[in-house]
Amino acid sequence: MKASPTLTNNLQAVLADLIELHIQGKQAHWNIVGTNFRDLHLQLDEIVDAARQFADDTAERMRALHALPDGRSATVAKSTSLAQFPEGLINTKDAIERIVAALEAAVGTMRKVHDEVDEEDPTTADLLHEFIAKLEQYAWMVNAETMKASASVTAPDAK
């Protein structure tokens, strides 16, 4: 199978976000300070490892479909949907907010392109399913660092 231009563009968007997620995770990892530093420092490495692996899986899938992945820094910088990460030290609370936002943005791109990907190549859509599940789990776990115990987690119609 050969990827159409639409599939190529959709996978390139996913790739750019995953590369940027990896970079932002490392930036946060190196520069966080504050409460729960060590836990977040270690957790960020898990996210970075996953983002790197998912980026590699995406790029290799693109090549298997005869598409050309572009992971150059200039391409990633101009095409990622993730907000720019700040320079310098960042406290853990702000880092958590930014990393959760980055995870959610990467997942948002995957969800946005999913139906077109699935229509052309269900096998590639299966990869997106795996990525989405893991990144949403990370977003939940990182966000739990600052959630209040009084937050409701029950669906409104649940009994």
Phi, psi and omega in degrees: 000144178243129181294138173285167174302324179295313179297318178300313180295321179295316179291327176296322177296318177296315180301314181300318180293322180292321177295315179296322177299318176300313182295315180293323177299319179290320178301315178295315181305317183283335192239007179282148176218153173118194183303137180061029180309306187298315180300313181291321178305313180288321180296324179297324177296325176297317180295316179300314179300317179295314180299318178297315180295317180294323177297316179296316178300319180294312181297319180291326175295319177302315180295322178297334179263014178066028175256158182252109176289148179232102181255017180294146185302320180295321179294314180297314183299322183274345187242352181290150175267356180282139176293149180297138179275140183288155175275163175084187180293149179219133180287159186301321181299313179293322178298318179300312180301317182289320180291320176299317178298321179294316177300314181294325178293317179297316177296320179302319177297316180298318179292324181296320183267351188307309187297320178293321177297312182298322180298320182271324186209090180303330179298316178292323177299326176299322176299315179300321178302314180297315181298313181301313182301315183288317181293323176294324176297316177298318179300316178298312184295318179292316181297329180298340178300330184242002179289149175271145182297341181277356181295136180279134176240006181269136177296146183305326182270355182292145180257000000 
